[in-house]
Coordinates of C-alpha atoms in Angstrom, one line a residue:
M1 CA -171.3 96.6 -47.9
P2 CA -168.5 99.1 -48.6
M3 CA -164.6 97.7 -47.1
F4 CA -163.7 99.3 -44.0
N5 CA -161.1 101.9 -42.6
P6 CA -157.8 100.3 -41.6
A7 CA -157.4 103.2 -39.8
D8 CA -160.4 103.1 -37.4
P9 CA -160.3 98.8 -37.5
A10 CA -163.3 98.3 -34.9
G11 CA -165.1 101.4 -35.9
P12 CA -168.1 102.6 -36.1
S13 CA -168.8 101.1 -39.3
F14 CA -166.9 98.1 -39.2
R15 CA -169.1 97.9 -35.7
G16 CA -172.6 98.8 -38.2
A17 CA -172.1 95.4 -39.6
I18 CA -171.5 92.9 -37.7
G19 CA -174.6 94.3 -35.7
E20 CA -176.2 94.1 -39.2
R21 CA -175.0 90.7 -40.1
L22 CA -176.2 89.1 -36.4
S23 CA -179.5 91.1 -36.1
G24 CA -180.0 89.3 -39.7
F25 CA -179.3 86.5 -38.4
L26 CA -181.5 86.6 -34.9
D27 CA -184.5 87.8 -37.6
G28 CA -184.4 83.1 -38.9
A29 CA -183.1 82.1 -35.5
C30 CA -186.0 84.0 -33.9
A31 CA -188.9 82.9 -36.0
R32 CA -187.8 79.8 -35.5
L33 CA -188.2 79.6 -32.1
A34 CA -191.4 81.6 -32.3
R35 CA -192.7 78.6 -34.2
I36 CA -191.8 76.5 -31.6
S37 CA -193.6 78.2 -28.8
P38 CA -194.2 81.2 -28.0
A39 CA -193.3 81.2 -24.5
L40 CA -189.5 80.8 -26.4
T41 CA -190.2 84.6 -26.8
P42 CA -187.8 86.2 -24.5
L43 CA -184.7 83.9 -24.9
G44 CA -185.0 86.3 -28.3
E45 CA -185.4 89.0 -27.3
L46 CA -182.0 89.0 -25.0
A47 CA -180.3 87.0 -27.4
R48 CA -180.5 90.2 -30.2
V49 CA -180.4 93.0 -26.7
F50 CA -176.3 91.2 -25.5
T51 CA -175.7 90.5 -29.1
A52 CA -176.1 94.0 -30.2
G53 CA -172.8 96.4 -28.9
G54 CA -169.5 95.5 -27.7
K55 CA -166.5 96.4 -28.2
R56 CA -166.8 93.4 -31.3
L57 CA -163.1 92.9 -31.3
R58 CA -162.7 89.1 -32.2
P59 CA -164.5 90.2 -35.5
A60 CA -162.0 92.9 -36.4
F61 CA -159.4 90.6 -35.8
C62 CA -160.7 87.9 -37.9
Y63 CA -162.1 90.4 -40.3
W64 CA -158.1 91.6 -40.8
G65 CA -156.3 88.4 -40.0
H66 CA -157.3 87.9 -43.5
A67 CA -157.4 91.2 -45.1
A68 CA -153.8 90.9 -43.9
V69 CA -153.2 87.9 -45.9
A70 CA -155.2 88.2 -48.7
G71 CA -156.7 92.1 -49.1
Q72 CA -160.5 93.1 -48.3
P73 CA -162.3 91.5 -50.5
T74 CA -164.7 92.7 -53.3
D75 CA -168.1 91.8 -51.5
P76 CA -167.2 91.1 -47.3
S77 CA -171.1 89.5 -46.6
P78 CA -169.3 86.1 -46.0
L79 CA -166.5 87.2 -44.2
V80 CA -168.3 90.0 -42.2
A81 CA -170.8 86.7 -41.4
A82 CA -168.1 84.6 -40.8
A83 CA -166.2 86.9 -38.3
A84 CA -170.1 88.2 -36.6
S85 CA -170.1 84.4 -35.8
L86 CA -167.2 85.3 -33.4
D87 CA -168.8 87.9 -31.5
M88 CA -172.0 85.8 -31.4
M89 CA -169.7 82.6 -29.6
H90 CA -168.6 85.3 -27.2
V91 CA -172.0 86.1 -26.3
A92 CA -172.5 82.3 -24.8
I93 CA -169.6 82.4 -22.9
L94 CA -169.8 85.8 -21.8
M95 CA -173.6 84.3 -20.2
H96 CA -172.5 81.0 -18.8
D97 CA -169.7 83.2 -17.0
D98 CA -171.7 85.1 -15.5
V99 CA -173.6 82.4 -14.3
I100 CA -170.5 81.0 -13.3
D101 CA -169.4 84.3 -11.6
D102 CA -172.8 84.5 -10.2
S103 CA -172.4 87.8 -11.5
S104 CA -175.6 90.5 -11.2
T105 CA -174.6 93.6 -14.6
R106 CA -173.8 92.9 -17.5
R107 CA -173.1 95.7 -20.5
G108 CA -174.2 98.1 -18.0
L109 CA -177.6 95.4 -18.2
A110 CA -179.3 92.9 -15.6
A111 CA -177.4 89.5 -16.4
V112 CA -179.4 87.5 -18.5
H113 CA -179.3 85.3 -15.3
R114 CA -180.8 87.4 -13.1
Q115 CA -183.6 89.0 -16.0
I116 CA -184.6 85.4 -16.5
E117 CA -184.6 84.9 -12.8
A118 CA -187.3 88.2 -12.6
M119 CA -189.5 87.3 -15.1
H120 CA -189.8 83.7 -13.8
A121 CA -190.8 85.8 -10.2
E122 CA -192.7 88.3 -12.1
Q123 CA -194.5 85.9 -13.6
A124 CA -195.1 83.4 -10.2
G125 CA -193.6 80.9 -11.5
S126 CA -193.2 77.9 -9.2
G127 CA -190.4 76.5 -7.4
D128 CA -186.9 79.0 -7.5
P129 CA -186.7 81.4 -9.8
A130 CA -182.7 81.5 -9.0
A131 CA -182.4 78.3 -10.2
F132 CA -184.4 78.4 -13.4
G133 CA -182.5 81.6 -14.5
R134 CA -179.0 80.0 -14.3
A135 CA -180.9 76.8 -15.8
G136 CA -182.5 79.3 -18.2
A137 CA -179.0 81.7 -19.1
I138 CA -176.8 78.5 -19.5
L139 CA -179.4 76.9 -22.3
L140 CA -180.1 80.4 -24.1
G141 CA -175.9 79.9 -24.0
D142 CA -175.8 77.1 -25.9
L143 CA -178.7 78.0 -28.1
L144 CA -175.8 81.1 -29.0
A145 CA -172.9 78.9 -29.4
A146 CA -174.8 76.5 -31.4
W147 CA -175.8 79.8 -33.9
S148 CA -172.4 80.4 -34.7
D149 CA -172.1 77.7 -36.1
E150 CA -174.7 77.9 -38.4
L151 CA -173.9 81.5 -39.5
I152 CA -170.7 80.3 -40.1
W153 CA -171.3 77.2 -42.6
E154 CA -174.1 80.1 -44.1
S155 CA -171.5 82.8 -43.9
G156 CA -171.4 82.1 -48.5
F157 CA -167.5 80.8 -48.3
P158 CA -166.9 77.9 -50.1
P159 CA -167.4 74.8 -47.2
A160 CA -164.1 73.1 -48.6
M161 CA -162.7 76.8 -46.7
L162 CA -164.3 76.8 -44.4
T163 CA -163.2 73.1 -43.7
T164 CA -160.3 73.9 -43.7
A165 CA -160.0 77.3 -41.8
H166 CA -162.3 74.9 -38.6
P167 CA -160.0 73.2 -36.5
V168 CA -159.1 76.7 -35.2
L169 CA -162.3 76.6 -34.4
D170 CA -162.1 74.3 -31.7
D171 CA -159.3 74.5 -30.3
M172 CA -159.9 78.3 -29.8
R173 CA -163.7 76.5 -28.3
T174 CA -161.3 73.8 -26.1
E175 CA -158.9 75.9 -25.1
V176 CA -161.5 78.7 -24.2
N177 CA -163.2 76.0 -21.6
A178 CA -160.4 74.5 -20.7
G179 CA -159.5 78.2 -19.6
Q180 CA -162.5 78.7 -17.5
F181 CA -162.4 75.6 -15.7
L182 CA -158.4 76.1 -14.7
D183 CA -160.0 79.6 -13.6
M184 CA -162.1 78.1 -11.7
A185 CA -159.7 75.9 -9.7
A186 CA -157.9 78.2 -9.4
E187 CA -160.4 80.4 -7.0
A188 CA -161.3 76.9 -5.7
G189 CA -157.9 76.6 -4.3
L190 CA -157.1 73.6 -6.3
T191 CA -154.6 75.1 -7.6
T192 CA -152.7 75.3 -3.9
G193 CA -148.6 74.2 -4.2
T194 CA -148.7 75.9 -7.6
D195 CA -147.5 79.3 -7.8
P196 CA -149.9 82.1 -7.9
I197 CA -148.6 83.8 -11.0
A198 CA -147.7 80.5 -13.0
V199 CA -151.3 79.8 -12.5
A200 CA -152.4 83.1 -13.3
E201 CA -150.2 83.2 -16.8
R202 CA -151.5 80.1 -17.8
V203 CA -155.6 80.8 -17.5
V204 CA -155.0 84.4 -18.9
E205 CA -153.2 82.2 -22.6
F206 CA -156.1 79.8 -22.1
K207 CA -158.9 81.7 -21.8
T208 CA -158.7 85.3 -23.1
A209 CA -155.7 85.4 -24.6
K210 CA -155.7 83.0 -27.8
Y211 CA -159.6 83.5 -27.8
T212 CA -159.7 86.5 -28.1
V213 CA -156.6 87.3 -30.5
T214 CA -154.6 84.8 -31.8
R215 CA -157.6 82.4 -32.7
P216 CA -159.8 85.0 -34.2
L217 CA -156.9 86.2 -35.8
Q218 CA -155.9 82.6 -37.5
Y219 CA -159.1 82.1 -38.3
G220 CA -159.5 85.3 -40.5
A221 CA -156.6 84.2 -41.9
A222 CA -157.0 80.5 -43.0
L223 CA -160.1 81.3 -44.5
A224 CA -158.2 83.5 -47.0
G225 CA -155.5 80.4 -47.0
A226 CA -152.8 81.4 -44.8
D227 CA -150.0 78.6 -45.2
Q228 CA -148.7 76.9 -41.6
A229 CA -146.3 79.1 -41.3
T230 CA -148.4 82.1 -40.9
L231 CA -151.0 81.0 -38.6
D232 CA -147.6 80.6 -36.1
A233 CA -146.3 84.3 -36.7
L234 CA -150.2 85.8 -36.4
A235 CA -149.8 83.4 -32.7
E236 CA -146.3 85.5 -32.1
L237 CA -148.6 88.5 -32.1
G238 CA -151.9 87.9 -31.1
S239 CA -150.2 85.4 -27.9
P240 CA -148.5 88.5 -25.9
L241 CA -151.0 91.4 -27.6
G242 CA -153.9 88.6 -25.5
R243 CA -152.2 89.0 -22.6
A244 CA -152.0 92.3 -22.1
F245 CA -155.6 92.5 -22.9
Q246 CA -156.7 90.7 -20.2
L247 CA -154.1 92.2 -18.0
R248 CA -155.8 95.7 -18.2
D249 CA -159.1 93.8 -18.1
D250 CA -158.3 92.8 -14.6
L251 CA -157.2 96.1 -13.5
L252 CA -160.8 97.6 -15.1
G253 CA -162.2 95.0 -12.4
V254 CA -160.4 96.7 -9.7
F255 CA -159.7 100.4 -10.3
G256 CA -162.3 101.1 -13.4
D257 CA -165.2 103.2 -13.9
E258 CA -167.8 101.4 -13.4
S259 CA -169.7 103.3 -15.9
L260 CA -167.5 102.8 -18.5
T261 CA -166.9 98.6 -17.6
G262 CA -170.9 97.8 -17.3
K263 CA -169.7 96.5 -14.6
P264 CA -169.6 97.5 -11.1
A265 CA -165.8 98.4 -9.9
G266 CA -164.6 95.4 -7.2
D267 CA -166.7 92.4 -8.8
D268 CA -163.4 91.1 -9.6
L269 CA -162.3 90.6 -5.8
R270 CA -165.9 90.4 -4.7
E271 CA -165.9 87.4 -7.5
G272 CA -162.2 85.9 -5.8
K273 CA -161.0 86.0 -9.1
R274 CA -157.4 84.8 -8.6
T275 CA -155.7 87.4 -11.4
V276 CA -152.3 87.8 -12.5
L277 CA -153.4 91.2 -10.4
I278 CA -153.6 89.2 -7.6
A279 CA -150.9 87.0 -7.6
E280 CA -148.3 89.9 -8.0
A281 CA -149.8 91.6 -4.8
Q282 CA -150.2 87.8 -2.8
T283 CA -146.6 87.2 -1.2
A284 CA -146.0 91.5 -0.5
A285 CA -149.4 91.7 0.8
P286 CA -151.0 88.0 1.9
Q287 CA -154.4 90.1 3.7
I288 CA -155.5 90.6 -0.2
L289 CA -156.3 87.7 -0.3
G290 CA -158.9 88.6 3.2
L291 CA -160.2 91.0 0.5
L292 CA -161.3 88.4 -2.2
G293 CA -165.0 85.8 -2.5
R294 CA -167.2 88.4 -1.2
P295 CA -169.2 92.1 -0.9
L296 CA -166.7 94.7 -0.3
D297 CA -167.9 97.9 0.9
E298 CA -166.5 100.7 -0.2
A299 CA -164.3 101.2 2.8
E300 CA -163.1 97.3 1.2
L301 CA -162.7 98.4 -1.2
S302 CA -160.8 101.1 -1.0
R303 CA -158.1 99.3 1.2
A304 CA -157.6 96.8 -1.0
R305 CA -156.9 99.1 -3.7
A306 CA -154.3 100.9 -1.7
L307 CA -153.3 97.6 -0.9
L308 CA -153.0 96.4 -4.6
V309 CA -150.9 100.0 -5.4
D310 CA -148.8 99.8 -2.1
C311 CA -147.2 96.8 -2.7
G312 CA -146.5 97.7 -5.8
A313 CA -148.9 95.5 -7.9
R314 CA -150.6 97.9 -9.9
A315 CA -147.5 98.8 -10.8
R316 CA -146.1 95.5 -11.5
V317 CA -149.0 95.1 -14.2
E318 CA -148.6 97.6 -16.3
A319 CA -145.1 96.5 -16.9
R320 CA -146.0 93.2 -18.4
I321 CA -148.7 95.4 -20.3
A322 CA -146.1 97.3 -21.9
A323 CA -143.8 94.0 -22.5
D324 CA -146.2 92.8 -24.3
G325 CA -147.2 95.8 -25.6
A326 CA -143.6 95.5 -27.4
L327 CA -143.5 92.3 -27.9
A328 CA -146.8 92.3 -30.4
R329 CA -145.6 95.6 -31.8
A330 CA -142.4 93.7 -33.3
A331 CA -144.0 90.4 -34.2
L332 CA -146.5 92.9 -36.2
D333 CA -142.7 94.7 -37.9
R334 CA -142.2 91.2 -39.0
L335 CA -145.2 89.3 -40.5
A336 CA -145.0 90.1 -44.1
I337 CA -148.7 91.2 -44.8
T338 CA -150.3 93.8 -46.4
D339 CA -150.2 97.2 -46.1
E340 CA -154.0 97.7 -44.7
G341 CA -153.7 94.7 -43.2
R342 CA -150.6 96.3 -41.1
T343 CA -152.1 98.8 -40.6
A344 CA -155.6 97.8 -39.0
L345 CA -153.5 95.0 -36.9
A346 CA -151.2 98.2 -35.6
A347 CA -154.5 100.4 -34.8
L348 CA -156.0 97.1 -32.7
I349 CA -152.7 96.2 -31.1
E350 CA -153.1 100.3 -29.7
A351 CA -156.8 100.3 -28.7
C352 CA -156.2 96.6 -26.6
L353 CA -153.4 98.3 -24.7
V354 CA -154.8 101.6 -23.8
R355 CA -158.3 100.8 -23.1
D356 CA -160.7 102.4 -20.0
F357 CA -163.8 99.7 -20.7

């Protein structure tokens, strides 16, 4: 397996290597399912489909966090496997997230619970097809979460090194689930009386910033033997960059092109997401709250977008992204890391800040 280009840190060759490792792991995992029962074949097929694409950002931060400390390894296979495990965990979380949000699509495809629901209906199964679909997606997500840990332990890293680094993953898993619950609580109005911007910022920090950037960076670095001071310095980059990544996602959830994002335009509004974008609009344009948590026709979606622009919420979120990007770049400047690590992280910063999907 060749080493990767730090100037294109999540480019086709890197994404391809991650995809190949996931596919190879799933060959064995799906064979185990087949030995249990042929009825499990659809779960394996869905696992393959939904782990086959994506931006591979979490694996990239893991890989280049390691390279920033120790350089690229002569044999990158163990590091690629450990990095790939983060994408398997990510897909597990997306499956659960789509059930929680009752989302119908993911990456331009019918969401997993919708596909399992359709399978139930096509085969004239008994009971409620929607309930069957939700339960199936939860169980497949659980399987992928378990398999992500298996992939780590069979990666080829010395067990002692994996044990030393594993607390970073423990923190990540706790934080992302905590952030998800905080997100649900905000949507349900269970944070009444609390500053909505502060609530949204806390959700961003734990549901996305740490999970997408900080912990993958730290995990890769920990696998390279980084000390605590280095891990803390990486967090100074990861936290603002992860926030900026999610804020960009919030804008795309309302203003994005669904042919690029893979989700219907305005989905965040339909789901009632209390994002920083919405929190920024609440005081100046409280009528935005009446457009949350229900289907919107094109006229209503246009009205919501106009409200977010006219009250200045969109501009304030763009300003937040720019400010957090500046913090991430400054943190990178302070890091004592390898040249290829610096090049790769600089490119990843820009990829997170400026994107349309």
